[in-house]
Amino acid sequence: MHTTVTPFYTASEVEQLLIDFEAGILPRERWTHHAHLTVGLWYLVSFPKEEAMGKVRQGIMNYNRACGIEPTPTSGYHESITLFWLWAVGEFLAFKEPGIPIEKLVLDLFTSPFADRNLPFNYFSKAHLMSAEARDHWLEPDLMPLTNSSTHEQLPRFEIPTERLRLIPLNLTHLQLLKQSRALMEQHLQLNLSDMRMEAEVQSEMDEALETWITHVGVNEMNYLWFTNWEVVLKQENVSIGGIGFVGMPDDNGAVLLGYGIDCRHRGNGYATECARRLIEWAFEHPKTRKIIAETVMQNGASQKVLLHNGFVQTREEGDILAWELTKERFADYAFEKKT
């Protein structure tokens, strides 16, 4: 059985994280991306920016020593990564009013673009960020400069890569351009024009969904990743070959609904399975997501294979609609088994 490390849901859990971190007794398997950002968030809320940065830097160095981690050119404390994530968390806090409980801030942070683990690579090339110089001292990004965010247009730009694809979430500007024409949106994203081809019924559904995306993204700026379409872009050709996304944030049962579609000319290559797997991984990083649900028509065997290849199980049948479900625990075990 593969086990997953749970993030921090309550104020007491956040407090215990800080106590264990500062004492150097936090188990290393608990020192996750969630833990790093939660610690940074707490210090930025509790102290002025420069003081918080110093405390986080020293705290991580102390923790590493307590764990027996020696600083080398390829391991140990990383100055540029630490300062980048403190910038990202600080930008997140710029959108927040003072006095919000820490547990609410933690949940909001991990539903926002600012916590996405791929965010640094929109600003740094991997070679630049992983260099010994970047580990030793702050190096300015080599792809895109850091800015101070105050509007939706300045929310961090990022995408999620897979082996063959790029998943690009559309913000409000992108969606409004898409409403005018797909070509305008693709030009804005510096993509080659796709001439996207879907069945008439699927295209009609996507046109209707576009209005919903625009409405929901407009009123959920900080959490727009859960309400928008993610363009599925083929890296080799720099062309969009479809879309994928969720219909809102996790509900009271921790469930989110997944939908996807691939250009007719690019089906049969495993692209839908590949992009779905990566976006499912992203969704399960959020502490409230407990399961992913989906629906397919009975006749759509290709879509059903996408779900089956990602560990979904069929839960019910209503007319010609099949309902599917993938729990967080099942996906963790399924992904672990696929790697071993």
mmCIF file of C-alpha atoms in Angstrom:
data_model
loop_
_atom_site.group_PDB
_atom_site.id
_atom_site.type_symbol
_atom_site.label_atom_id
_atom_site.label_comp_id
_atom_site.label_asym_id
_atom_site.label_seq_id
_atom_site.Cartn_x
_atom_site.Cartn_y
_atom_site.Cartn_z
ATOM 1 C CA MET A 1 0.000 0.000 0.000
ATOM 2 C CA HIS A 2 1.380 3.387 -1.016
ATOM 3 C CA THR A 3 0.766 6.090 1.587
ATOM 4 C CA THR A 4 0.436 9.811 0.948
ATOM 5 C CA VAL A 5 1.450 12.675 3.209
ATOM 6 C CA THR A 6 -1.521 14.819 4.185
ATOM 7 C CA PRO A 7 -1.247 18.633 4.245
ATOM 8 C CA PHE A 8 -2.380 20.952 7.031
ATOM 9 C CA TYR A 9 -6.093 21.573 7.470
ATOM 10 C CA THR A 10 -6.474 23.291 10.854
ATOM 11 C CA ALA A 11 -4.847 26.062 12.849
ATOM 12 C CA SER A 12 -3.569 23.505 15.373
ATOM 13 C CA GLU A 13 -1.963 21.454 12.588
ATOM 14 C CA VAL A 14 -0.243 24.561 11.231
ATOM 15 C CA GLU A 15 0.931 25.450 14.744
ATOM 16 C CA GLN A 16 2.317 21.941 15.304
ATOM 17 C CA LEU A 17 4.097 22.096 11.947
ATOM 18 C CA LEU A 18 5.858 25.296 13.037
ATOM 19 C CA ILE A 19 6.782 23.834 16.427
ATOM 20 C CA ASP A 20 8.237 20.672 14.904
ATOM 21 C CA PHE A 21 9.997 22.600 12.126
ATOM 22 C CA GLU A 22 11.651 25.055 14.492
ATOM 23 C CA ALA A 23 12.650 22.248 16.872
ATOM 24 C CA GLY A 24 14.135 20.240 13.996
ATOM 25 C CA ILE A 25 11.988 17.206 14.779
ATOM 26 C CA LEU A 26 9.616 17.326 11.811
ATOM 27 C CA PRO A 27 9.917 13.965 9.978
ATOM 28 C CA ARG A 28 11.573 14.496 6.619
ATOM 29 C CA GLU A 29 8.657 12.888 4.787
ATOM 30 C CA ARG A 30 6.493 15.680 6.215
ATOM 31 C CA TRP A 31 8.792 18.407 4.850
ATOM 32 C CA THR A 32 6.819 18.609 1.601
ATOM 33 C CA HIS A 33 6.022 21.364 -0.865
ATOM 34 C CA HIS A 34 2.864 22.043 1.195
ATOM 35 C CA ALA A 35 4.923 22.252 4.384
ATOM 36 C CA HIS A 36 7.503 24.599 2.858
ATOM 37 C CA LEU A 37 4.841 27.016 1.634
ATOM 38 C CA THR A 38 2.792 26.778 4.831
ATOM 39 C CA VAL A 39 5.869 27.687 6.890
ATOM 40 C CA GLY A 40 6.651 30.589 4.555
ATOM 41 C CA LEU A 41 3.050 31.783 4.725
ATOM 42 C CA TRP A 42 3.043 31.748 8.530
ATOM 43 C CA TYR A 43 6.263 33.765 8.771
ATOM 44 C CA LEU A 44 5.123 36.316 6.172
ATOM 45 C CA VAL A 45 1.859 36.794 8.057
ATOM 46 C CA SER A 46 3.616 37.028 11.421
ATOM 47 C CA PHE A 47 6.638 39.235 10.628
ATOM 48 C CA PRO A 48 7.688 42.064 8.294
ATOM 49 C CA LYS A 49 8.879 40.775 4.921
ATOM 50 C CA GLU A 50 12.647 41.114 5.423
ATOM 51 C CA GLU A 51 12.496 39.622 8.907
ATOM 52 C CA ALA A 52 10.313 36.762 7.675
ATOM 53 C CA MET A 53 12.792 36.008 4.879
ATOM 54 C CA GLY A 54 15.659 35.853 7.352
ATOM 55 C CA LYS A 55 13.735 33.599 9.723
ATOM 56 C CA VAL A 56 12.717 31.204 6.950
ATOM 57 C CA ARG A 57 16.278 31.051 5.591
ATOM 58 C CA GLN A 58 17.785 30.369 9.008
ATOM 59 C CA GLY A 59 14.986 27.991 9.938
ATOM 60 C CA ILE A 60 15.539 25.802 6.878
ATOM 61 C CA MET A 61 19.303 25.759 7.455
ATOM 62 C CA ASN A 62 18.771 24.751 11.093
ATOM 63 C CA TYR A 63 16.263 22.081 10.101
ATOM 64 C CA ASN A 64 18.652 20.669 7.487
ATOM 65 C CA ARG A 65 21.430 20.444 10.078
ATOM 66 C CA ALA A 66 19.092 18.660 12.497
ATOM 67 C CA CYS A 67 18.328 16.155 9.732
ATOM 68 C CA GLY A 68 22.002 15.657 8.898
ATOM 69 C CA ILE A 69 21.714 17.310 5.469
ATOM 70 C CA GLU A 70 25.060 18.820 4.500
ATOM 71 C CA PRO A 71 25.134 21.841 2.173
ATOM 72 C CA THR A 72 26.821 21.026 -1.148
ATOM 73 C CA PRO A 73 26.652 22.497 -4.665
ATOM 74 C CA THR A 74 23.886 19.974 -5.451
ATOM 75 C CA SER A 75 22.007 19.499 -2.169
ATOM 76 C CA GLY A 76 20.884 21.296 0.969
ATOM 77 C CA TYR A 77 19.512 24.807 1.323
ATOM 78 C CA HIS A 78 18.670 26.560 -1.964
ATOM 79 C CA GLU A 79 18.600 30.354 -1.733
ATOM 80 C CA SER A 80 16.945 31.141 -5.070
ATOM 81 C CA ILE A 81 14.166 28.568 -4.660
ATOM 82 C CA THR A 82 13.469 29.736 -1.105
ATOM 83 C CA LEU A 83 13.291 33.399 -2.086
ATOM 84 C CA PHE A 84 11.196 32.636 -5.157
ATOM 85 C CA TRP A 85 8.531 30.853 -3.112
ATOM 86 C CA LEU A 86 8.549 33.604 -0.499
ATOM 87 C CA TRP A 87 7.919 36.049 -3.355
ATOM 88 C CA ALA A 88 5.055 33.874 -4.644
ATOM 89 C CA VAL A 89 3.445 33.560 -1.209
ATOM 90 C CA GLY A 90 3.905 37.290 -0.648
ATOM 91 C CA GLU A 91 2.155 38.001 -3.931
ATOM 92 C CA PHE A 92 -0.698 35.737 -2.849
ATOM 93 C CA LEU A 93 -1.017 37.674 0.425
ATOM 94 C CA ALA A 94 -1.206 40.953 -1.520
ATOM 95 C CA PHE A 95 -4.687 39.865 -2.637
ATOM 96 C CA LYS A 96 -5.827 39.129 0.926
ATOM 97 C CA GLU A 97 -7.280 41.341 3.640
ATOM 98 C CA PRO A 98 -5.568 41.292 7.061
ATOM 99 C CA GLY A 99 -7.015 39.096 9.792
ATOM 100 C CA ILE A 100 -7.942 36.008 7.761
ATOM 101 C CA PRO A 101 -7.370 32.848 9.881
ATOM 102 C CA ILE A 102 -4.177 31.003 8.982
ATOM 103 C CA GLU A 103 -5.996 27.759 8.122
ATOM 104 C CA LYS A 104 -8.192 29.647 5.615
ATOM 105 C CA LEU A 105 -5.116 31.277 4.093
ATOM 106 C CA VAL A 106 -3.444 27.886 3.704
ATOM 107 C CA LEU A 107 -6.432 26.428 1.873
ATOM 108 C CA ASP A 108 -6.769 29.509 -0.332
ATOM 109 C CA LEU A 109 -3.052 29.456 -1.138
ATOM 110 C CA PHE A 110 -3.167 25.885 -2.399
ATOM 111 C CA THR A 111 -6.114 26.589 -4.680
ATOM 112 C CA SER A 112 -4.364 29.600 -6.198
ATOM 113 C CA PRO A 113 -1.835 29.806 -9.052
ATOM 114 C CA PHE A 114 0.814 30.943 -6.554
ATOM 115 C CA ALA A 115 1.295 27.454 -5.069
ATOM 116 C CA ASP A 116 1.648 25.459 -8.263
ATOM 117 C CA ARG A 117 4.883 23.503 -8.005
ATOM 118 C CA ASN A 118 5.699 24.191 -11.678
ATOM 119 C CA LEU A 119 5.505 27.959 -11.214
ATOM 120 C CA PRO A 120 9.290 28.552 -10.899
ATOM 121 C CA PHE A 121 9.904 27.153 -14.379
ATOM 122 C CA ASN A 122 7.851 29.905 -15.955
ATOM 123 C CA TYR A 123 10.502 32.303 -14.679
ATOM 124 C CA PHE A 124 13.674 30.204 -14.601
ATOM 125 C CA SER A 125 15.108 27.681 -17.003
ATOM 126 C CA LYS A 126 15.871 24.418 -15.221
ATOM 127 C CA ALA A 127 19.617 24.761 -15.821
ATOM 128 C CA HIS A 128 19.602 28.296 -14.403
ATOM 129 C CA LEU A 129 17.601 27.451 -11.287
ATOM 130 C CA MET A 130 19.424 24.198 -10.565
ATOM 131 C CA SER A 131 22.881 25.743 -10.865
ATOM 132 C CA ALA A 132 25.289 25.892 -7.931
ATOM 133 C CA GLU A 133 25.179 29.688 -8.149
ATOM 134 C CA ALA A 134 21.387 29.781 -7.733
ATOM 135 C CA ARG A 135 21.668 27.459 -4.739
ATOM 136 C CA ASP A 136 24.308 29.654 -3.119
ATOM 137 C CA HIS A 137 22.769 33.089 -3.721
ATOM 138 C CA TRP A 138 19.806 34.763 -5.410
ATOM 139 C CA LEU A 139 19.909 34.688 -9.193
ATOM 140 C CA GLU A 140 17.488 36.794 -11.184
ATOM 141 C CA PRO A 141 15.130 34.739 -13.411
ATOM 142 C CA ASP A 142 16.343 34.195 -16.953
ATOM 143 C CA LEU A 143 12.950 33.635 -18.629
ATOM 144 C CA MET A 144 10.619 36.236 -17.142
ATOM 145 C CA PRO A 145 11.163 38.864 -14.423
ATOM 146 C CA LEU A 146 9.307 38.778 -11.128
ATOM 147 C CA THR A 147 6.679 41.509 -10.768
ATOM 148 C CA ASN A 148 4.438 42.808 -8.032
ATOM 149 C CA SER A 149 0.877 41.596 -8.581
ATOM 150 C CA SER A 150 -2.173 43.728 -7.932
ATOM 151 C CA THR A 151 -4.602 42.746 -10.690
ATOM 152 C CA HIS A 152 -5.811 39.599 -12.397
ATOM 153 C CA GLU A 153 -3.699 40.460 -15.423
ATOM 154 C CA GLN A 154 -0.622 40.230 -13.204
ATOM 155 C CA LEU A 155 -1.408 36.847 -11.685
ATOM 156 C CA PRO A 156 1.567 34.567 -12.270
ATOM 157 C CA ARG A 157 1.721 33.031 -15.708
ATOM 158 C CA PHE A 158 2.435 29.360 -15.703
ATOM 159 C CA GLU A 159 1.678 26.080 -17.341
ATOM 160 C CA ILE A 160 1.963 22.418 -16.438
ATOM 161 C CA PRO A 161 4.227 20.326 -18.675
ATOM 162 C CA THR A 162 4.005 16.624 -19.403
ATOM 163 C CA GLU A 163 6.346 14.530 -21.522
ATOM 164 C CA ARG A 164 4.760 15.617 -24.801
ATOM 165 C CA LEU A 165 2.314 18.359 -23.833
ATOM 166 C CA ARG A 166 1.892 21.756 -22.225
ATOM 167 C CA LEU A 167 -1.279 22.448 -20.229
ATOM 168 C CA ILE A 168 -2.059 26.172 -20.275
ATOM 169 C CA PRO A 169 -4.922 27.509 -18.116
ATOM 170 C CA LEU A 170 -6.867 30.300 -19.814
ATOM 171 C CA ASN A 171 -7.333 33.462 -17.768
ATOM 172 C CA LEU A 172 -10.113 35.967 -18.330
ATOM 173 C CA THR A 173 -8.259 37.782 -21.120
ATOM 174 C CA HIS A 174 -7.580 34.518 -22.943
ATOM 175 C CA LEU A 175 -11.229 33.469 -22.663
ATOM 176 C CA GLN A 176 -12.487 36.807 -23.949
ATOM 177 C CA LEU A 177 -10.142 36.520 -26.928
ATOM 178 C CA LEU A 178 -11.353 32.958 -27.504
ATOM 179 C CA LYS A 179 -14.917 34.250 -27.610
ATOM 180 C CA GLN A 180 -13.893 36.524 -30.481
ATOM 181 C CA SER A 181 -11.953 33.793 -32.270
ATOM 182 C CA ARG A 182 -9.699 30.874 -31.458
ATOM 183 C CA ALA A 183 -7.012 32.348 -33.695
ATOM 184 C CA LEU A 184 -6.809 35.531 -31.604
ATOM 185 C CA MET A 185 -6.401 33.549 -28.389
ATOM 186 C CA GLU A 186 -3.763 31.278 -29.892
ATOM 187 C CA GLN A 187 -1.823 34.239 -31.276
ATOM 188 C CA HIS A 188 -1.905 35.862 -27.825
ATOM 189 C CA LEU A 189 -0.418 32.666 -26.350
ATOM 190 C CA GLN A 190 2.177 32.595 -29.160
ATOM 191 C CA LEU A 191 0.917 29.273 -30.466
ATOM 192 C CA ASN A 192 0.769 28.110 -34.042
ATOM 193 C CA LEU A 193 -2.797 28.259 -35.328
ATOM 194 C CA SER A 194 -4.627 25.002 -34.750
ATOM 195 C CA ASP A 195 -7.806 25.032 -36.857
ATOM 196 C CA MET A 196 -9.315 22.943 -34.045
ATOM 197 C CA ARG A 197 -11.724 20.258 -35.253
ATOM 198 C CA MET A 198 -14.342 18.665 -33.012
ATOM 199 C CA GLU A 199 -17.629 16.943 -33.712
ATOM 200 C CA ALA A 200 -20.476 19.446 -34.082
ATOM 201 C CA GLU A 201 -22.088 18.291 -30.836
ATOM 202 C CA VAL A 202 -18.829 18.575 -28.893
ATOM 203 C CA GLN A 203 -18.082 21.998 -30.383
ATOM 204 C CA SER A 204 -21.567 23.201 -29.413
ATOM 205 C CA GLU A 205 -20.987 22.056 -25.831
ATOM 206 C CA MET A 206 -17.636 23.861 -25.730
ATOM 207 C CA ASP A 207 -19.200 27.065 -27.061
ATOM 208 C CA GLU A 208 -21.776 26.923 -24.267
ATOM 209 C CA ALA A 209 -19.059 26.140 -21.717
ATOM 210 C CA LEU A 210 -17.101 29.208 -22.827
ATOM 211 C CA GLU A 211 -19.789 31.527 -21.472
ATOM 212 C CA THR A 212 -19.699 29.642 -18.169
ATOM 213 C CA TRP A 213 -15.896 29.832 -18.032
ATOM 214 C CA ILE A 214 -15.952 33.592 -18.602
ATOM 215 C CA THR A 215 -18.572 34.138 -15.903
ATOM 216 C CA HIS A 216 -16.942 31.921 -13.284
ATOM 217 C CA VAL A 217 -13.368 33.010 -13.955
ATOM 218 C CA GLY A 218 -14.491 36.629 -13.708
ATOM 219 C CA VAL A 219 -15.752 36.128 -10.151
ATOM 220 C CA ASN A 220 -13.105 33.606 -9.037
ATOM 221 C CA GLU A 221 -9.896 35.349 -10.043
ATOM 222 C CA MET A 222 -7.682 33.785 -7.378
ATOM 223 C CA ASN A 223 -9.029 30.291 -8.020
ATOM 224 C CA TYR A 224 -9.623 30.525 -11.758
ATOM 225 C CA LEU A 225 -7.610 27.363 -12.448
ATOM 226 C CA TRP A 226 -10.586 25.314 -11.221
ATOM 227 C CA PHE A 227 -13.134 27.124 -13.421
ATOM 228 C CA THR A 228 -11.391 27.476 -16.766
ATOM 229 C CA ASN A 229 -10.305 25.483 -19.774
ATOM 230 C CA TRP A 230 -6.686 24.359 -19.963
ATOM 231 C CA GLU A 231 -5.391 24.326 -23.522
ATOM 232 C CA VAL A 232 -3.642 21.056 -24.361
ATOM 233 C CA VAL A 233 -0.653 22.043 -26.494
ATOM 234 C CA LEU A 234 1.526 19.598 -28.401
ATOM 235 C CA LYS A 235 5.101 20.627 -27.614
ATOM 236 C CA GLN A 236 6.664 19.423 -30.853
ATOM 237 C CA GLU A 237 4.310 21.439 -33.046
ATOM 238 C CA ASN A 238 3.439 24.252 -30.589
ATOM 239 C CA VAL A 239 -0.203 23.789 -31.503
ATOM 240 C CA SER A 240 -3.307 23.324 -29.376
ATOM 241 C CA ILE A 241 -4.871 19.893 -29.795
ATOM 242 C CA GLY A 242 -7.704 20.088 -27.256
ATOM 243 C CA GLY A 243 -8.835 21.179 -23.833
ATOM 244 C CA ILE A 244 -9.271 19.834 -20.313
ATOM 245 C CA GLY A 245 -10.485 21.211 -17.017
ATOM 246 C CA PHE A 246 -12.657 20.973 -13.932
ATOM 247 C CA VAL A 247 -16.130 22.318 -13.259
ATOM 248 C CA GLY A 248 -15.330 24.270 -10.116
ATOM 249 C CA MET A 249 -13.475 23.676 -6.875
ATOM 250 C CA PRO A 250 -13.899 20.623 -4.609
ATOM 251 C CA ASP A 251 -17.434 20.428 -3.194
ATOM 252 C CA ASP A 252 -18.407 19.507 0.378
ATOM 253 C CA ASN A 253 -17.617 15.872 -0.408
ATOM 254 C CA GLY A 254 -14.227 16.762 -1.851
ATOM 255 C CA ALA A 255 -15.343 15.916 -5.394
ATOM 256 C CA VAL A 256 -14.468 17.726 -8.639
ATOM 257 C CA LEU A 257 -15.856 16.992 -12.100
ATOM 258 C CA LEU A 258 -13.350 16.465 -14.920
ATOM 259 C CA GLY A 259 -13.977 17.085 -18.611
ATOM 260 C CA TYR A 260 -11.732 16.889 -21.698
ATOM 261 C CA GLY A 261 -11.731 16.813 -25.478
ATOM 262 C CA ILE A 262 -9.084 16.232 -28.140
ATOM 263 C CA ASP A 263 -9.005 17.414 -31.752
ATOM 264 C CA CYS A 264 -10.252 14.650 -34.058
ATOM 265 C CA ARG A 265 -6.948 14.606 -35.955
ATOM 266 C CA HIS A 266 -4.874 13.927 -32.836
ATOM 267 C CA ARG A 267 -6.833 11.130 -31.221
ATOM 268 C CA GLY A 268 -5.447 7.652 -30.692
ATOM 269 C CA ASN A 269 -2.042 8.861 -29.511
ATOM 270 C CA GLY A 270 -2.611 8.791 -25.756
ATOM 271 C CA TYR A 271 -2.705 12.575 -25.408
ATOM 272 C CA ALA A 272 -5.973 12.625 -23.464
ATOM 273 C CA THR A 273 -4.683 10.012 -21.021
ATOM 274 C CA GLU A 274 -1.434 11.935 -20.583
ATOM 275 C CA CYS A 275 -2.994 15.334 -19.918
ATOM 276 C CA ALA A 276 -5.725 13.885 -17.696
ATOM 277 C CA ARG A 277 -3.179 12.092 -15.526
ATOM 278 C CA ARG A 278 -1.155 15.248 -14.978
ATOM 279 C CA LEU A 279 -4.155 17.436 -14.187
ATOM 280 C CA ILE A 280 -5.490 14.790 -11.799
ATOM 281 C CA GLU A 281 -2.137 14.859 -10.002
ATOM 282 C CA TRP A 282 -2.429 18.641 -9.756
ATOM 283 C CA ALA A 283 -5.980 18.466 -8.394
ATOM 284 C CA PHE A 284 -5.088 15.928 -5.726
ATOM 285 C CA GLU A 285 -2.385 18.252 -4.425
ATOM 286 C CA HIS A 286 -5.207 20.373 -3.024
ATOM 287 C CA PRO A 287 -6.026 19.231 0.524
ATOM 288 C CA LYS A 288 -9.801 19.267 0.012
ATOM 289 C CA THR A 289 -9.824 17.142 -3.145
ATOM 290 C CA ARG A 290 -10.851 13.607 -2.209
ATOM 291 C CA LYS A 291 -12.105 12.288 -5.537
ATOM 292 C CA ILE A 292 -12.380 13.097 -9.240
ATOM 293 C CA ILE A 293 -15.632 12.280 -11.002
ATOM 294 C CA ALA A 294 -16.413 12.117 -14.707
ATOM 295 C CA GLU A 295 -19.159 11.114 -17.097
ATOM 296 C CA THR A 296 -19.061 9.507 -20.529
ATOM 297 C CA VAL A 297 -21.697 8.367 -22.960
ATOM 298 C CA MET A 298 -21.916 4.612 -23.298
ATOM 299 C CA GLN A 299 -20.889 4.725 -26.951
ATOM 300 C CA ASN A 300 -17.666 6.678 -26.306
ATOM 301 C CA GLY A 301 -15.224 3.864 -25.689
ATOM 302 C CA ALA A 302 -12.185 6.073 -26.315
ATOM 303 C CA SER A 303 -13.125 8.433 -23.478
ATOM 304 C CA GLN A 304 -13.771 5.485 -21.189
ATOM 305 C CA LYS A 305 -10.281 4.147 -21.910
ATOM 306 C CA VAL A 306 -8.795 7.480 -20.823
ATOM 307 C CA LEU A 307 -10.496 7.100 -17.458
ATOM 308 C CA LEU A 308 -9.639 3.433 -17.065
ATOM 309 C CA HIS A 309 -5.989 4.112 -17.877
ATOM 310 C CA ASN A 310 -5.937 6.616 -15.019
ATOM 311 C CA GLY A 311 -7.493 4.299 -12.449
ATOM 312 C CA PHE A 312 -11.146 5.385 -12.569
ATOM 313 C CA VAL A 313 -13.889 2.905 -11.726
ATOM 314 C CA GLN A 314 -17.452 2.999 -13.036
ATOM 315 C CA THR A 315 -19.947 3.808 -10.282
ATOM 316 C CA ARG A 316 -23.328 3.859 -11.984
ATOM 317 C CA GLU A 317 -25.231 3.856 -15.275
ATOM 318 C CA GLU A 318 -28.125 6.185 -16.067
ATOM 319 C CA GLY A 319 -29.581 5.748 -19.544
ATOM 320 C CA ASP A 320 -26.645 6.046 -21.918
ATOM 321 C CA ILE A 321 -24.508 7.969 -19.354
ATOM 322 C CA LEU A 322 -21.786 6.171 -17.400
ATOM 323 C CA ALA A 323 -20.540 7.773 -14.168
ATOM 324 C CA TRP A 324 -16.924 7.310 -13.063
ATOM 325 C CA GLU A 325 -14.945 8.002 -9.901
ATOM 326 C CA LEU A 326 -11.303 8.101 -8.847
ATOM 327 C CA THR A 327 -10.453 8.518 -5.160
ATOM 328 C CA LYS A 328 -7.263 10.131 -3.951
ATOM 329 C CA GLU A 329 -6.150 6.907 -2.279
ATOM 330 C CA ARG A 330 -6.814 4.786 -5.351
ATOM 331 C CA PHE A 331 -4.941 7.202 -7.606
ATOM 332 C CA ALA A 332 -1.944 7.250 -5.251
ATOM 333 C CA ASP A 333 -1.799 3.456 -5.268
ATOM 334 C CA TYR A 334 -2.449 3.268 -9.012
ATOM 335 C CA ALA A 335 0.283 5.821 -9.817
ATOM 336 C CA PHE A 336 2.715 4.083 -7.464
ATOM 337 C CA GLU A 337 2.051 0.700 -9.054
ATOM 338 C CA LYS A 338 2.543 2.172 -12.555
ATOM 339 C CA LYS A 339 6.010 3.387 -11.519
ATOM 340 C CA THR A 340 7.141 0.094 -9.968
#
